[in-house]
CSV table of N, CA and C in Angstrom, one decimal:
chain,number,residue,atom,x,y,z
A,122,SER,N,1.0,-1.2,0.0
A,122,SER,CA,-0.2,0.2,0.3
A,122,SER,C,0.6,1.4,0.3
A,123,ASP,N,0.2,2.2,-0.2
A,123,ASP,CA,1.1,3.5,-0.1
A,123,ASP,C,1.4,4.0,1.0
A,124,ALA,N,1.0,3.8,1.9
A,124,ALA,CA,1.1,4.0,3.6
A,124,ALA,C,2.3,2.8,3.7
A,125,THR,N,2.4,2.1,3.4
A,125,THR,CA,3.2,1.1,3.9
A,125,THR,C,4.9,1.8,3.4
A,126,THR,N,4.8,1.4,1.8
A,126,THR,CA,5.9,2.2,0.9
A,126,THR,C,6.3,3.4,1.6
A,127,TYR,N,5.2,4.3,2.0
A,127,TYR,CA,5.5,5.9,2.5
A,127,TYR,C,6.7,5.8,3.5
A,128,ALA,N,6.0,4.9,4.6
A,128,ALA,CA,6.6,4.5,6.5
A,128,ALA,C,8.0,3.7,5.8
A,129,GLU,N,7.9,3.0,4.8
A,129,GLU,CA,9.8,2.4,4.8
A,129,GLU,C,10.1,3.3,4.3
A,130,ARG,N,10.2,4.1,3.3
A,130,ARG,CA,10.9,5.2,2.9
A,130,ARG,C,11.0,6.1,3.9
A,131,LEU,N,10.5,6.5,4.9
A,131,LEU,CA,10.7,7.1,6.0
A,131,LEU,C,11.4,6.9,6.9
A,132,LEU,N,11.6,5.5,7.2
A,132,LEU,CA,12.2,4.6,8.2
A,132,LEU,C,13.8,4.7,7.4
A,133,ARG,N,13.9,4.6,6.3
A,133,ARG,CA,15.0,4.5,5.7
A,133,ARG,C,16.0,6.0,6.2
A,134,ARG,N,14.9,6.8,5.5
A,134,ARG,CA,15.3,8.4,5.5
A,134,ARG,C,15.8,8.7,7.3
A,135,LEU,N,15.4,8.2,8.2
A,135,LEU,CA,15.4,8.6,9.6
A,135,LEU,C,15.9,7.4,10.4
A,136,ALA,N,16.5,6.7,9.6
A,136,ALA,CA,17.7,5.5,10.5
A,136,ALA,C,18.2,5.7,11.4
A,137,PHE,N,19.0,6.7,11.0
A,137,PHE,CA,20.1,7.5,12.2
A,137,PHE,C,19.6,7.9,13.5
A,138,ARG,N,18.3,7.6,13.2
A,138,ARG,CA,17.4,8.3,14.6
A,138,ARG,C,16.9,7.1,15.4
A,139,ASN,N,17.4,6.0,14.8
A,139,ASN,CA,16.7,4.9,16.4
A,139,ASN,C,15.2,4.7,16.4
A,140,CYS,N,15.1,4.6,15.0
A,140,CYS,CA,13.6,4.6,14.5
A,140,CYS,C,12.6,3.3,15.0
A,141,PHE,N,11.4,2.8,15.0
A,141,PHE,CA,11.0,1.5,15.2
A,141,PHE,C,10.0,2.1,14.0
A,142,LEU,N,9.9,0.9,13.6
A,142,LEU,CA,8.5,0.8,12.3
A,142,LEU,C,7.7,-0.7,13.0
A,143,ASP,N,6.3,-0.3,13.2
A,143,ASP,CA,5.5,-1.6,13.5
A,143,ASP,C,5.0,-2.4,12.0
A,144,ARG,N,5.5,-3.3,12.4
A,144,ARG,CA,5.0,-4.1,11.2
A,144,ARG,C,4.0,-5.2,11.3
A,145,GLU,N,3.7,-5.3,12.9
A,145,GLU,CA,2.7,-6.5,13.6
A,145,GLU,C,1.5,-6.2,12.8
A,146,GLU,N,0.9,-7.6,12.4
A,146,GLU,CA,-0.7,-7.9,12.1
A,146,GLU,C,-1.0,-8.3,13.3
A,147,ASN,N,-2.2,-7.7,14.0
A,147,ASN,CA,-2.9,-7.7,15.1
A,147,ASN,C,-4.1,-8.2,15.4
A,148,GLN,N,-4.6,-8.8,15.4
A,148,GLN,CA,-6.2,-9.6,15.7
A,148,GLN,C,-6.9,-8.6,17.0
A,149,ALA,N,-7.9,-8.5,16.4
A,149,ALA,CA,-8.9,-7.7,17.6
A,149,ALA,C,-9.0,-8.3,18.7
A,150,GLY,N,-8.7,-7.5,19.8
A,150,GLY,CA,-9.1,-8.4,21.3
A,150,GLY,C,-7.4,-8.2,21.6
A,151,ASP,N,-5.9,-8.4,20.7
A,151,ASP,CA,-4.9,-8.7,21.5
A,151,ASP,C,-4.8,-7.4,22.0
A,152,ALA,N,-3.8,-8.0,22.7
A,152,ALA,CA,-3.2,-6.7,23.7
A,152,ALA,C,-1.9,-6.3,22.9
A,153,LEU,N,-1.6,-5.4,23.0
A,153,LEU,CA,0.0,-4.4,22.3
A,153,LEU,C,0.8,-5.3,23.0
A,154,SER,N,1.7,-6.1,21.8
A,154,SER,CA,2.8,-6.7,22.2
A,154,SER,C,4.0,-6.1,23.1
A,155,PRO,N,4.5,-6.9,24.1
A,155,PRO,CA,5.6,-6.2,25.1
A,155,PRO,C,6.5,-5.5,24.0
A,156,THR,N,7.5,-5.8,22.6
A,156,THR,CA,7.9,-5.2,22.0
A,156,THR,C,7.5,-3.7,21.5
A,157,LEU,N,6.2,-3.6,21.2
A,157,LEU,CA,5.3,-2.8,20.5
A,157,LEU,C,5.7,-1.8,21.8
A,158,GLU,N,4.8,-2.2,23.1
A,158,GLU,CA,4.8,-1.1,24.4
A,158,GLU,C,6.1,-0.6,24.5
A,159,ARG,N,7.4,-1.6,24.6
A,159,ARG,CA,8.5,-0.9,24.8
A,159,ARG,C,8.8,-0.3,24.0
A,160,ALA,N,8.8,-0.2,22.6
A,160,ALA,CA,9.2,1.1,21.6
A,160,ALA,C,8.2,2.2,21.6
A,161,LEU,N,7.2,1.9,21.9
A,161,LEU,CA,6.4,2.9,22.6
A,161,LEU,C,6.5,4.2,23.6
A,162,ARG,N,7.5,3.3,24.3
A,162,ARG,CA,8.0,4.1,26.1
A,162,ARG,C,8.9,4.9,25.8
A,163,ARG,N,9.6,4.1,24.5
A,163,ARG,CA,11.2,4.5,24.6
A,163,ARG,C,10.7,5.6,23.3
A,164,SER,N,10.0,6.0,22.8
A,164,SER,CA,10.0,7.2,21.5
A,164,SER,C,9.6,8.5,22.2
A,165,ARG,N,10.1,9.4,21.3
A,165,ARG,CA,9.8,10.8,22.0
A,165,ARG,C,8.9,11.5,21.2
A,166,VAL,N,8.7,11.1,20.4
A,166,VAL,CA,7.7,11.0,18.9
A,166,VAL,C,7.0,10.0,18.5
A,167,LEU,N,5.5,10.1,18.4
A,167,LEU,CA,4.7,8.9,17.7
A,167,LEU,C,4.7,9.8,16.1
A,168,ILE,N,4.9,8.8,14.7
A,168,ILE,CA,5.0,9.1,13.8
A,168,ILE,C,3.7,8.5,13.2
A,169,VAL,N,2.0,8.9,12.5
A,169,VAL,CA,1.5,7.5,12.1
A,169,VAL,C,1.3,8.2,11.0
A,170,VAL,N,1.5,7.2,9.8
A,170,VAL,CA,1.5,7.3,8.6
A,170,VAL,C,0.2,6.4,8.1
A,171,ALA,N,-0.8,7.2,7.9
A,171,ALA,CA,-2.5,6.8,8.0
A,171,ALA,C,-2.8,6.5,6.4
A,172,SER,N,-3.3,6.0,6.3
A,172,SER,CA,-3.9,5.1,5.1
A,172,SER,C,-5.6,5.3,5.9
A,173,GLU,N,-6.4,5.3,4.9
A,173,GLU,CA,-8.0,4.9,5.1
A,173,GLU,C,-8.3,4.1,6.1
A,174,ALA,N,-7.4,2.6,5.5
A,174,ALA,CA,-7.8,1.5,6.3
A,174,ALA,C,-7.2,1.7,7.7
A,175,ALA,N,-6.3,2.8,7.8
A,175,ALA,CA,-5.4,2.8,9.3
A,175,ALA,C,-6.6,3.8,10.5
A,176,THR,N,-7.2,4.6,9.6
A,176,THR,CA,-7.9,5.1,10.3
A,176,THR,C,-9.6,4.4,10.9
A,177,ARG,N,-9.5,3.3,10.6
A,177,ARG,CA,-10.5,2.4,11.3
A,177,ARG,C,-10.0,1.6,11.8
A,178,SER,N,-8.6,1.6,11.6
A,178,SER,CA,-8.1,0.5,12.9
A,178,SER,C,-8.3,0.4,14.1
A,179,SER,N,-9.0,-0.4,14.9
A,179,SER,CA,-9.0,-0.3,16.1
A,179,SER,C,-7.2,-0.6,16.8
A,180,TRP,N,-5.9,-0.8,16.0
A,180,TRP,CA,-4.8,-1.0,16.3
A,180,TRP,C,-4.4,0.0,16.7
A,181,MET,N,-4.7,0.9,15.3
A,181,MET,CA,-4.0,2.6,15.1
A,181,MET,C,-4.6,3.1,16.6
A,182,ARG,N,-5.6,2.9,16.5
A,182,ARG,CA,-6.0,3.5,17.8
A,182,ARG,C,-6.1,3.1,19.0
A,183,ARG,N,-5.7,2.2,19.7
A,183,ARG,CA,-4.8,1.9,20.7
A,183,ARG,C,-3.1,2.2,20.8
A,184,GLU,N,-2.6,2.2,19.8
A,184,GLU,CA,-1.0,2.1,19.8
A,184,GLU,C,-1.6,4.1,20.0
A,185,TRP,N,-2.4,4.8,19.6
A,185,TRP,CA,-2.5,6.5,19.7
A,185,TRP,C,-2.7,6.8,21.2
A,186,THR,N,-3.7,6.2,21.4
A,186,THR,CA,-4.3,6.4,22.9
A,186,THR,C,-2.8,6.0,23.9
A,187,TYR,N,-2.5,4.9,23.5
A,187,TYR,CA,-1.3,4.5,24.4
A,187,TYR,C,-0.4,5.7,24.4
A,188,PHE,N,0.3,6.1,23.3
A,188,PHE,CA,1.3,7.2,23.3
A,188,PHE,C,0.6,8.6,23.7
A,189,GLU,N,-0.2,8.7,23.7
A,189,GLU,CA,-1.1,10.0,24.0
A,189,GLU,C,-0.8,10.6,25.3
A,190,ARG,N,-1.4,9.1,26.1
A,190,ARG,CA,-0.9,9.2,27.9
A,190,ARG,C,0.6,9.5,28.0
A,191,THR,N,1.3,9.8,27.4
A,191,THR,CA,2.7,10.2,27.4
A,191,THR,C,2.9,11.4,27.1
A,192,ARG,N,2.0,11.8,26.7
A,192,ARG,CA,1.8,13.3,26.8
A,192,ARG,C,3.1,14.1,25.9
A,193,ARG,N,3.7,13.4,25.2
A,193,ARG,CA,4.6,13.7,23.9
A,193,ARG,C,3.8,13.6,22.4
A,194,ARG,N,4.7,14.1,21.5
A,194,ARG,CA,4.1,14.8,20.5
A,194,ARG,C,3.8,13.0,19.4
A,195,ILE,N,2.8,13.8,18.9
A,195,ILE,CA,1.9,12.7,17.8
A,195,ILE,C,1.8,13.6,16.6
A,196,VAL,N,2.8,12.7,15.4
A,196,VAL,CA,2.7,13.4,14.2
A,196,VAL,C,1.9,12.6,13.3
A,197,LEU,N,1.0,13.0,12.7
A,197,LEU,CA,-0.1,12.4,11.5
A,197,LEU,C,0.4,12.5,10.4
A,198,ILE,N,0.8,11.8,9.8
A,198,ILE,CA,1.2,11.9,7.9
A,198,ILE,C,0.1,11.2,7.7
A,199,ASP,N,-0.6,11.8,6.2
A,199,ASP,CA,-2.2,11.2,5.9
A,199,ASP,C,-1.6,10.8,4.4
A,200,VAL,N,-2.0,9.8,4.2
A,200,VAL,CA,-1.4,9.5,2.7
A,200,VAL,C,-2.8,8.9,1.8
A,201,ALA,N,-3.4,9.0,2.7
A,201,ALA,CA,-4.8,8.6,1.9
A,201,ALA,C,-5.5,9.8,1.7
A,202,GLY,N,-5.4,11.3,2.2
A,202,GLY,CA,-6.4,12.2,1.5
A,202,GLY,C,-7.2,12.7,2.1
A,203,SER,N,-7.2,12.1,3.1
A,203,SER,CA,-8.5,12.4,3.6
A,203,SER,C,-8.7,13.2,5.0
């Protein structure tokens, strides 16, 4: 998808910044993985590359909500144009 391609390119450009790209495929009802929680705790900024499907994803909302509690910056990149 366009969002995945964009996220992978962004990751390559930011690689020197110790970035984490969430590639997990989660099922509804699953908890955030320990790896993902650790990455979110260690992050200073959450960059959300959002496609139309991502905006409907309960997982994206969970990650957003988890990170929002840290009161750190969240940057939304809308690749869907919505």
